[in-house]
Amino acid sequence: MTEPPAPGTAERVPLLRVEGLGTEFRLRSGAVKAVDDVSFDIFPGDVLGIVGESGSGKSVTARSIMRMLRPPGETVAGSVRFDGEDLLALPEREMRRRRGSRVAMVFQDPQAALNPAMKVGDQIVEAMTVHGVDRKTARRRAAELLEQVGIPDVRTKLGHYPHQFSGGMRQRVVIAIALANDPALLIADEPTTALDVTIQAQILRLLARLRTELGIAVAIITHDMGVVAELCTDVVVMYSGRTVEKGTVEQVFTRPRHPYTAALLAAMPRIDDARDGAPLPAIPGSPPDPAALPPGCAFAPRCPFAEDACTQAPPDLLQIGNSGQTAACFVSQRGVDVTAARTQHPAAPGPRPVAPETDVPVLEIRDLRVDVGSRRRGLFHREPPVYAVDSVSLTVHAGRTLGLVGESGCGKSTLSRSVVGINPVAGGSVLVDGTDVSAMREADLARVRSSVQYVFQDPYASLNPRRTIRQSLTEALGLRGIGGAELEAEARALVEQVGLRPEHLDRYPHAFSGGQRQRIGIARALARRPRTLVLDEPVSALDMSVQAQIINLLQRLQGELGLGYLFIAHDLSVVRHLSDTVAVMYLGRIVEYGDVADVYGNPQHPYTAALLSSSPAADLAAPERERIVLRGDLPSPANPPSGCRFRTRCPIGPLAHPERTVCAETDPQLVLTPAGQRAACHFAGELAG
């Protein structure tokens, strides 16, 4: 993984050396290998990325290192040497002293990691007092730590509870707790997965600063190859519990040696997408069940290079060339360039079919306002309105996709739920196929349900766990008037249309993977033969390879059925790949709106420019971009700033130019800019790329 030392220099000594790590889950049906013969080194000041799909063994590896496995998990082989000391051989009391002091861990969900009944300051103090620090010193250190991780107004925030912090701020608190005892190694398990791109950029910059200023080594577990490219020095790629590739980030990203690594990189949509609607080269199928691994290489059933030898025995992890890069692949070890997998796809690439815009949109939103705060308190008192969506206008045409992007809390989902009648409309209008349905009376709701269908972010939560897929689909078909023998034929046609098999109809939701459940959710939405799909973060919870499959499915269905999509996401790369037009939303308002190529190629609003610059790119050859890392968090819609709502975080507003008082005094309108799109900014285009 590391280059050999230059002549006359001392060889680098790893801070952490994992050798032959093996972890099993011992079930009644037998032992299941979750981690099998995993080895890697982490050197002081380096950042190691551990990547792979869900179920690849990444998190189990981290918990094995920390000895935080829950029964029936058990580490059965290997060694974990930290600073020369085998952590697996230590008595539990000694391991508790190392855990949190010398080696610390940051978990994916900060809300679950923090005690909701304890003040944040007390939780940081407790992390130090259990390791022998006196309370007075710990209290002083807690304030220093919150400042170090970039939390403002520290004295006040020490007395707050976790629910009073935003998601990004909670993650910073968890990092502060991890740093409390000056660890030499920080293990971060998907620390940015649930965060917006702007907050993700803040956390990544914080981790990079900890590495350079404090010399902390970091192991970051992620499925986002863009995060690895931005932050890491080295990378380990895992599949089905085994290491399939190791090397420096430059080696692995420039020339991946395992077909799985090459396929992961190819499956990522790009923020500078030049595919012009061509399908993503998705990895076929899904990872195998750890309890029933195929013989030989576990990736062989999905690999375009698989040979007979690949199904006989698992390949060893061997060095390829003399650069230190290793891969477990018979084909690449023979000298074959596996990057050819990047261009392989079962469907021939080509431009996406686009239906011409008609005069009447399938969905139109005019000056929509949604009040989420006004409710009665007593007989004569009503709370003031809180407009989570404030005077928003959008149009969706048949065969075309409108992407809606913005941070959590900006009003995207509130808007989409108002379109289908879940949230009441406080002002403005919603038109479906030219008919105003804003009142959402019974006749309006009937029109909405027949023409507009909603696809949720979490397909498992939206499916009834006690009903088979057949029952869920036939119920939706029955609402369309389908009955008798026709029900079976229609149900079979629906599952086949979304890439599933008829035998799946009699299974329950728990029997499917996340990607398969999302396909079922799409099939159920299609049962009503809608003209428009509202897609609320439909791929954000999926692995990169499965995400590519669902994106390709949505593109195909749009081409075949002429559907209009309102596609909501915080991943700007996915929106770039799927959308024709894009709207950028901030604190209930649209701040930029236009053709996707114009908005991405020449953003006119500073918020759009910040979002684009914050998106990690999995391409080391991409031109260097100026990073605009926004400070602070989204303000509350209950008390929006005067004038421009973005001015409290704007890199070109009064924060940077105090003389620009117009930003605080006058609310900018969404107007046409010389670049071709609309933007709501007094200084539009100043940060254009």
CSV table of C-alpha atoms in Angstrom, one decimal, residues 350-590:
chain,number,residue,atom,x,y,z
A,350,GLY,CA,-27.4,6.5,-26.4
A,351,PRO,CA,-29.2,9.8,-25.7
A,352,ARG,CA,-32.2,9.6,-23.5
A,353,PRO,CA,-35.5,9.8,-25.5
A,354,VAL,CA,-37.1,13.2,-24.6
A,355,ALA,CA,-40.7,13.9,-25.4
A,356,PRO,CA,-41.4,17.4,-26.8
A,357,GLU,CA,-42.7,19.9,-24.3
A,358,THR,CA,-46.4,20.4,-24.6
A,359,ASP,CA,-48.3,23.6,-23.8
A,360,VAL,CA,-49.9,22.0,-20.8
A,361,PRO,CA,-47.5,20.7,-18.1
A,362,VAL,CA,-48.5,17.4,-16.4
A,363,LEU,CA,-47.8,19.2,-13.1
A,364,GLU,CA,-47.6,22.9,-12.4
A,365,ILE,CA,-47.1,24.7,-9.1
A,366,ARG,CA,-47.9,28.4,-8.9
A,367,ASP,CA,-46.8,30.6,-6.0
A,368,LEU,CA,-47.3,27.7,-3.6
A,369,ARG,CA,-47.2,28.4,0.1
A,370,VAL,CA,-47.3,25.7,2.8
A,371,ASP,CA,-47.8,26.7,6.5
A,372,VAL,CA,-46.4,24.2,8.9
A,373,GLY,CA,-46.7,26.2,12.1
A,374,SER,CA,-50.1,27.9,12.3
A,375,ARG,CA,-52.4,26.1,14.7
A,376,ARG,CA,-54.8,27.0,17.4
A,377,ARG,CA,-53.7,27.3,21.1
A,378,GLY,CA,-57.0,27.7,23.0
A,379,LEU,CA,-60.2,29.2,21.6
A,380,PHE,CA,-58.9,32.6,20.6
A,381,HIS,CA,-55.2,32.2,20.0
A,382,ARG,CA,-53.5,31.0,16.8
A,383,GLU,CA,-49.7,30.7,16.4
A,384,PRO,CA,-48.2,32.8,13.6
A,385,PRO,CA,-47.7,31.0,10.3
A,386,VAL,CA,-44.4,29.3,9.5
A,387,TYR,CA,-44.0,29.0,5.7
A,388,ALA,CA,-41.8,26.0,5.0
A,389,VAL,CA,-42.6,26.6,1.3
A,390,ASP,CA,-43.0,30.3,0.4
A,391,SER,CA,-44.2,31.4,-3.1
A,392,VAL,CA,-42.7,28.6,-5.1
A,393,SER,CA,-43.5,28.1,-8.8
A,394,LEU,CA,-42.4,25.0,-10.8
A,395,THR,CA,-43.5,23.1,-13.9
A,396,VAL,CA,-43.0,19.4,-14.9
A,397,HIS,CA,-43.6,18.3,-18.5
A,398,ALA,CA,-44.3,14.8,-19.9
A,399,GLY,CA,-41.2,12.9,-20.7
A,400,ARG,CA,-39.0,15.3,-18.8
A,401,THR,CA,-37.4,15.6,-15.3
A,402,LEU,CA,-37.3,18.5,-13.0
A,403,GLY,CA,-34.6,18.1,-10.3
A,404,LEU,CA,-35.2,19.8,-7.0
A,405,VAL,CA,-32.1,20.2,-4.8
A,406,GLY,CA,-31.3,21.9,-1.5
A,407,GLU,CA,-30.3,21.1,2.1
A,408,SER,CA,-32.4,19.3,4.6
A,409,GLY,CA,-35.0,21.6,6.0
A,410,CYS,CA,-35.2,23.8,2.9
A,411,GLY,CA,-38.8,22.6,2.1
A,412,LYS,CA,-38.3,20.1,-0.7
A,413,SER,CA,-40.3,17.2,0.9
A,414,THR,CA,-42.9,19.6,2.3
A,415,LEU,CA,-43.5,20.9,-1.2
A,416,SER,CA,-43.7,17.4,-2.7
A,417,ARG,CA,-46.1,16.2,0.0
A,418,SER,CA,-48.4,19.2,-0.6
A,419,VAL,CA,-48.6,18.3,-4.3
A,420,VAL,CA,-50.2,14.9,-3.5
A,421,GLY,CA,-52.4,16.3,-0.7
A,422,ILE,CA,-50.5,15.1,2.4
A,423,ASN,CA,-49.7,18.7,3.5
A,424,PRO,CA,-52.4,21.3,3.2
A,425,VAL,CA,-51.9,24.2,0.8
A,426,ALA,CA,-51.9,27.7,2.5
A,427,GLY,CA,-51.7,29.7,-0.7
A,428,GLY,CA,-51.1,29.5,-4.5
A,429,SER,CA,-52.2,26.6,-6.6
A,430,VAL,CA,-51.4,23.1,-7.8
A,431,LEU,CA,-52.4,22.1,-11.3
A,432,VAL,CA,-52.5,18.5,-12.6
A,433,ASP,CA,-52.9,18.2,-16.3
A,434,GLY,CA,-54.1,21.8,-16.4
A,435,THR,CA,-56.8,21.3,-13.7
A,436,ASP,CA,-56.5,23.2,-10.4
A,437,VAL,CA,-56.6,20.7,-7.5
A,438,SER,CA,-55.4,23.1,-4.8
A,439,ALA,CA,-58.5,22.6,-2.7
A,440,MET,CA,-57.8,18.9,-2.5
A,441,ARG,CA,-61.5,18.0,-2.3
A,442,GLU,CA,-62.5,14.4,-3.0
A,443,ALA,CA,-62.7,15.0,-6.8
A,444,ASP,CA,-59.3,16.8,-6.7
A,445,LEU,CA,-57.7,14.0,-4.7
A,446,ALA,CA,-59.1,11.4,-7.2
A,447,ARG,CA,-57.5,13.3,-10.0
A,448,VAL,CA,-54.2,13.6,-8.2
A,449,ARG,CA,-54.1,9.9,-7.3
A,450,SER,CA,-54.8,8.8,-10.8
A,451,SER,CA,-52.2,11.1,-12.4
A,452,VAL,CA,-49.5,11.7,-9.8
A,453,GLN,CA,-47.8,9.0,-7.7
A,454,TYR,CA,-45.3,9.3,-4.9
A,455,VAL,CA,-42.1,7.2,-4.6
A,456,PHE,CA,-40.7,7.4,-1.1
A,457,GLN,CA,-37.1,7.5,0.1
A,458,ASP,CA,-37.5,4.4,2.4
A,459,PRO,CA,-39.3,1.7,0.4
A,460,TYR,CA,-39.5,-0.7,3.4
A,461,ALA,CA,-41.3,1.9,5.5
A,462,SER,CA,-43.8,2.5,2.7
A,463,LEU,CA,-44.6,-1.2,2.1
A,464,ASN,CA,-46.9,-3.1,4.5
A,465,PRO,CA,-44.7,-5.8,6.0
A,466,ARG,CA,-47.7,-8.1,6.5
A,467,ARG,CA,-48.8,-8.1,2.8
A,468,THR,CA,-47.1,-9.9,-0.1
A,469,ILE,CA,-46.0,-8.0,-3.1
A,470,ARG,CA,-48.9,-9.4,-5.0
A,471,GLN,CA,-51.4,-8.1,-2.4
A,472,SER,CA,-49.8,-4.6,-2.5
A,473,LEU,CA,-49.9,-4.4,-6.3
A,474,THR,CA,-53.4,-5.9,-6.7
A,475,GLU,CA,-54.7,-3.4,-4.2
A,476,ALA,CA,-53.3,-0.5,-6.3
A,477,LEU,CA,-54.6,-2.1,-9.5
A,478,GLY,CA,-58.0,-2.5,-7.9
A,479,LEU,CA,-58.2,1.3,-7.4
A,480,ARG,CA,-57.7,1.6,-11.2
A,481,GLY,CA,-60.7,-0.7,-11.8
A,482,ILE,CA,-58.7,-3.8,-12.7
A,483,GLY,CA,-60.3,-7.1,-11.4
A,484,GLY,CA,-60.7,-10.8,-12.0
A,485,ALA,CA,-58.2,-12.7,-14.1
A,486,GLU,CA,-56.7,-9.4,-15.5
A,487,LEU,CA,-55.3,-8.7,-12.0
A,488,GLU,CA,-52.7,-11.5,-12.2
A,489,ALA,CA,-51.6,-10.6,-15.7
A,490,GLU,CA,-51.2,-6.9,-14.8
A,491,ALA,CA,-49.3,-7.7,-11.5
A,492,ARG,CA,-46.9,-10.0,-13.4
A,493,ALA,CA,-46.4,-7.3,-16.1
A,494,LEU,CA,-45.6,-4.7,-13.4
A,495,VAL,CA,-42.9,-6.6,-11.7
A,496,GLU,CA,-41.3,-7.6,-15.0
A,497,GLN,CA,-41.5,-3.9,-16.1
A,498,VAL,CA,-39.3,-2.9,-13.1
A,499,GLY,CA,-36.8,-5.8,-13.5
A,500,LEU,CA,-38.2,-8.3,-11.0
A,501,ARG,CA,-39.5,-11.9,-11.7
A,502,PRO,CA,-43.1,-13.1,-11.3
A,503,GLU,CA,-42.1,-15.5,-8.6
A,504,HIS,CA,-41.3,-12.5,-6.4
A,505,LEU,CA,-45.0,-11.7,-6.2
A,506,ASP,CA,-45.7,-14.1,-3.3
A,507,ARG,CA,-42.8,-12.8,-1.1
A,508,TYR,CA,-43.0,-10.3,1.7
A,509,PRO,CA,-41.0,-7.0,1.8
A,510,HIS,CA,-38.4,-8.3,4.3
A,511,ALA,CA,-37.3,-10.9,1.7
A,512,PHE,CA,-35.9,-8.3,-0.6
A,513,SER,CA,-32.8,-6.1,-0.8
A,514,GLY,CA,-33.1,-2.3,-0.6
A,515,GLY,CA,-32.8,-1.9,-4.4
A,516,GLN,CA,-35.5,-4.6,-5.0
A,517,ARG,CA,-37.8,-2.9,-2.5
A,518,GLN,CA,-37.4,0.4,-4.3
A,519,ARG,CA,-38.3,-1.4,-7.6
A,520,ILE,CA,-41.4,-2.7,-5.8
A,521,GLY,CA,-42.3,0.9,-4.7
A,522,ILE,CA,-41.9,2.1,-8.3
A,523,ALA,CA,-44.1,-0.8,-9.6
A,524,ARG,CA,-46.8,0.1,-7.1
A,525,ALA,CA,-46.7,3.7,-8.2
A,526,LEU,CA,-47.0,2.6,-11.9
A,527,ALA,CA,-50.1,0.5,-11.1
A,528,ARG,CA,-52.3,3.6,-11.4
A,529,ARG,CA,-50.8,4.5,-14.8
A,530,PRO,CA,-49.8,8.0,-13.6
A,531,ARG,CA,-48.5,10.8,-15.8
A,532,THR,CA,-46.1,12.1,-13.1
A,533,LEU,CA,-43.9,10.5,-10.5
A,534,VAL,CA,-42.8,12.5,-7.5
A,535,LEU,CA,-39.6,10.9,-6.4
A,536,ASP,CA,-38.4,11.9,-2.9
A,537,GLU,CA,-34.8,10.9,-2.5
A,538,PRO,CA,-35.4,7.5,-4.1
A,539,VAL,CA,-31.7,6.4,-4.3
A,540,SER,CA,-30.1,8.2,-1.3
A,541,ALA,CA,-30.2,5.1,0.9
A,542,LEU,CA,-28.8,2.7,-1.7
A,543,ASP,CA,-25.3,1.5,-2.4
A,544,MET,CA,-23.6,3.0,-5.4
A,545,SER,CA,-24.0,-0.1,-7.7
A,546,VAL,CA,-27.7,-0.5,-6.7
A,547,GLN,CA,-28.3,3.3,-7.1
A,548,ALA,CA,-27.0,3.0,-10.7
A,549,GLN,CA,-29.5,0.2,-11.4
A,550,ILE,CA,-32.5,2.3,-10.1
A,551,ILE,CA,-31.3,5.4,-12.0
A,552,ASN,CA,-31.2,3.4,-15.2
A,553,LEU,CA,-34.6,1.9,-14.5
A,554,LEU,CA,-36.1,5.4,-14.0
A,555,GLN,CA,-34.6,6.6,-17.3
A,556,ARG,CA,-35.9,3.5,-19.2
A,557,LEU,CA,-39.4,3.9,-17.8
A,558,GLN,CA,-39.5,7.6,-18.7
A,559,GLY,CA,-38.5,6.8,-22.2
A,560,GLU,CA,-41.1,4.0,-22.5
A,561,LEU,CA,-44.0,5.7,-20.8
A,562,GLY,CA,-43.4,9.4,-21.3
A,563,LEU,CA,-43.6,10.1,-17.6
A,564,GLY,CA,-42.8,13.4,-16.0
A,565,TYR,CA,-40.6,13.3,-12.9
A,566,LEU,CA,-40.3,15.7,-10.0
A,567,PHE,CA,-37.0,14.3,-8.7
A,568,ILE,CA,-35.9,15.4,-5.2
A,569,ALA,CA,-32.4,14.7,-4.0
A,570,HIS,CA,-29.4,16.2,-2.2
A,571,ASP,CA,-26.9,14.4,-4.4
A,572,LEU,CA,-26.2,16.8,-7.1
A,573,SER,CA,-24.4,14.2,-9.3
A,574,VAL,CA,-27.6,12.1,-9.5
A,575,VAL,CA,-29.7,15.2,-10.3
A,576,ARG,CA,-27.3,16.2,-13.0
A,577,HIS,CA,-27.5,12.7,-14.6
A,578,LEU,CA,-31.3,12.4,-14.6
A,579,SER,CA,-32.7,16.0,-15.0
A,580,ASP,CA,-33.5,18.3,-17.9
A,581,THR,CA,-34.2,21.3,-15.7
A,582,VAL,CA,-33.2,22.0,-12.1
A,583,ALA,CA,-34.5,24.1,-9.3
A,584,VAL,CA,-32.3,25.0,-6.3
A,585,MET,CA,-34.3,25.6,-3.1
A,586,TYR,CA,-33.2,27.5,0.1
A,587,LEU,CA,-35.3,28.1,3.2
A,588,GLY,CA,-38.6,27.7,1.3
A,589,ARG,CA,-37.7,29.7,-1.8
A,590,ILE,CA,-36.4,28.8,-5.2
